[in-house]
Tab-separated table of C-alpha atoms and ligand atoms in Angstrom:
chain	number	residue	atom	x	y	z
A	1	UNK	CA	156.284	114.736	77.425
A	2	UNK	CA	153.807	115.320	74.714
A	3	UNK	CA	153.046	111.992	73.091
A	4	UNK	CA	150.530	111.462	70.413
A	5	UNK	CA	148.347	108.344	70.846
A	6	UNK	CA	146.045	106.807	68.126
A	7	UNK	CA	143.238	107.206	70.592
A	8	UNK	CA	143.434	110.907	70.235
A	9	UNK	CA	142.455	110.756	66.628
A	10	UNK	CA	139.502	112.862	65.455
A	11	UNK	CA	138.967	110.342	62.510
A	12	UNK	CA	139.901	113.068	60.099
A	13	UNK	CA	143.427	112.347	58.884
A	14	UNK	CA	144.503	115.779	57.818
A	15	UNK	CA	143.333	117.445	61.207
A	16	UNK	CA	145.229	114.591	63.132
A	17	UNK	CA	148.419	115.345	61.205
A	18	UNK	CA	148.072	119.060	62.198
A	19	UNK	CA	147.221	118.285	65.718
A	20	UNK	CA	150.572	116.388	66.029
A	21	UNK	CA	152.321	119.703	65.406
A	22	UNK	CA	151.081	120.988	68.622
A	23	UNK	CA	152.530	117.986	70.364
A	24	UNK	CA	156.018	118.609	68.823
A	25	UNK	CA	155.833	122.293	69.674
A	26	UNK	CA	155.078	121.248	73.257
A	27	UNK	CA	158.149	118.938	73.319
A	28	UNK	CA	160.324	121.879	72.053
A	29	UNK	CA	159.102	124.004	75.021
A	30	UNK	CA	159.787	121.018	77.491
A	31	UNK	CA	163.442	121.067	76.087
A	32	UNK	CA	163.604	124.827	77.017
A	33	UNK	CA	162.644	124.179	80.573
A	34	UNK	CA	164.951	121.142	80.958
A	35	UNK	CA	167.959	122.968	79.921
A	36	UNK	CA	169.830	125.501	81.999
A	37	UNK	CA	167.876	128.472	83.340
A	38	UNK	CA	170.897	130.485	82.547
A	39	UNK	CA	170.852	129.834	78.796
A	40	UNK	CA	169.240	132.250	76.342
A	41	UNK	CA	165.960	130.798	75.060
A	42	UNK	CA	164.463	133.831	73.586
A	43	UNK	CA	164.854	132.683	69.989
A	44	UNK	CA	163.310	129.256	70.758
A	45	UNK	CA	160.356	130.852	72.512
A	46	UNK	CA	159.670	133.295	69.647
A	47	UNK	CA	160.067	130.644	67.045
A	48	UNK	CA	157.522	128.408	68.793
A	49	UNK	CA	155.035	131.333	69.266
A	50	UNK	CA	155.525	132.260	65.582
A	51	UNK	CA	154.724	128.561	64.681
A	52	UNK	CA	151.689	128.687	66.893
A	53	UNK	CA	150.508	131.790	65.111
A	54	UNK	CA	150.864	130.128	61.770
A	55	UNK	CA	149.040	127.083	63.225
A	56	UNK	CA	146.121	129.263	64.017
A	57	UNK	CA	145.947	130.356	60.306
A	58	UNK	CA	146.407	126.943	58.523
A	59	UNK	CA	144.775	124.602	60.989
A	60	UNK	CA	141.881	126.688	62.373
A	61	UNK	CA	141.173	127.791	58.737
A	62	UNK	CA	141.116	124.238	57.471
A	63	UNK	CA	138.989	122.960	60.335
A	64	UNK	CA	136.387	126.025	59.916
A	65	UNK	CA	136.261	125.601	56.112
A	66	UNK	CA	135.090	121.892	56.460
A	67	UNK	CA	132.608	123.090	59.203
A	68	UNK	CA	131.207	125.739	57.050
A	69	UNK	CA	131.030	123.358	53.961
A	70	UNK	CA	128.937	120.949	55.915
A	71	UNK	CA	127.159	123.628	58.261
A	72	UNK	CA	128.511	121.908	61.321
A	73	UNK	CA	126.155	122.478	64.148
A	74	UNK	CA	128.586	123.438	66.610
A	75	UNK	CA	130.683	125.727	64.405
A	76	UNK	CA	130.103	128.911	66.150
A	77	UNK	CA	131.222	127.831	69.542
A	78	UNK	CA	134.165	125.997	68.070
A	79	UNK	CA	135.285	129.126	66.265
A	80	UNK	CA	135.195	131.129	69.495
A	81	UNK	CA	137.628	128.715	70.958
A	82	UNK	CA	139.869	129.161	68.054
A	83	UNK	CA	139.809	133.000	68.549
A	84	UNK	CA	140.554	132.593	72.093
A	85	UNK	CA	143.668	130.515	71.269
A	86	UNK	CA	144.891	133.232	68.873
A	87	UNK	CA	144.265	135.807	71.613
A	88	UNK	CA	146.252	133.780	74.054
A	89	UNK	CA	149.214	133.667	71.606
A	90	UNK	CA	149.061	137.354	70.873
A	91	UNK	CA	148.949	138.027	74.652
A	92	UNK	CA	152.154	135.997	75.179
A	93	UNK	CA	153.833	137.793	72.283
A	94	UNK	CA	153.124	141.071	73.722
A	95	UNK	CA	154.830	140.253	76.947
A	96	UNK	CA	158.454	140.951	77.886
A	97	UNK	CA	159.609	137.570	76.931
A	98	UNK	CA	163.306	138.081	77.082
A	99	UNK	CA	163.286	138.911	80.818
A	100	UNK	CA	160.498	136.238	81.637
A	101	UNK	CA	161.698	133.383	79.531
A	102	UNK	CA	161.084	130.501	81.879
A	103	UNK	CA	157.817	131.911	83.302
A	104	UNK	CA	156.431	132.457	79.808
A	105	UNK	CA	157.531	129.014	78.649
A	106	UNK	CA	155.839	127.326	81.683
A	107	UNK	CA	152.664	129.497	81.070
A	108	UNK	CA	152.680	128.454	77.309
A	109	UNK	CA	153.199	124.737	78.331
A	110	UNK	CA	150.283	124.832	80.820
A	111	UNK	CA	148.189	126.480	78.002
A	112	UNK	CA	149.112	123.945	75.389
A	113	UNK	CA	148.524	120.923	77.800
A	114	UNK	CA	144.935	122.347	78.594
A	115	UNK	CA	144.332	122.986	74.972
A	116	UNK	CA	145.186	119.536	73.944
A	117	UNK	CA	142.979	118.133	76.828
A	118	UNK	CA	140.002	120.321	76.468
A	119	UNK	CA	139.875	121.230	72.806
A	120	UNK	CA	141.690	118.611	70.716
A	121	UNK	CA	140.595	115.681	72.800
A	122	UNK	CA	137.162	116.935	73.490
A	123	UNK	CA	135.832	119.705	71.220
A	124	UNK	CA	137.672	118.631	68.086
A	125	UNK	CA	136.955	114.982	68.694
A	126	UNK	CA	133.222	115.813	68.626
A	127	UNK	CA	133.414	116.576	64.869
A	128	UNK	CA	134.804	113.220	63.850
A	129	UNK	CA	131.586	111.401	63.436
A	130	UNK	CA	129.769	114.307	61.913
A	131	UNK	CA	132.626	114.658	59.112
A	132	UNK	CA	132.739	110.901	58.684
A	133	UNK	CA	128.975	110.812	57.846
A	134	UNK	CA	129.735	113.450	55.211
A	135	UNK	CA	132.419	111.264	53.734
A	136	UNK	CA	135.396	113.198	55.086
A	137	UNK	CA	138.170	110.957	56.683
B	201	FEO	FE1	142.042	121.221	66.085
B	201	FEO	FE2	139.596	123.163	66.710
B	201	FEO	O1	141.270	122.947	66.623
């Protein structure tokens, strides 16, 4: 289960709220793999992927706008990671989702878990102190 904990906070409230969205999408994917393999999950998977794509716009743009505003030193490498996330979502959307529903769901779950661990809990959390010093919470 994807469960948000206060210790995951980046210390920037708006970004924490947006990060929680990924946890909820992860749980929706877990529901897919926990229900019958024979059921049709195509619409659920497409919906999650579409929401992830929207997330790459509103969340990444929000983070990057604040980084640009304060000239965050690690902005370029951070932006590169965001581009990779979008590329992964596009790659999954280009696959034959209908005939590989469970495999794609598992791939996406692994990707999200890895992203939470290595991006949100590490790379994102590195900006907390920097933004706090600029008066952003
Ligand atoms: Fe919260 Fe850098 O994505």
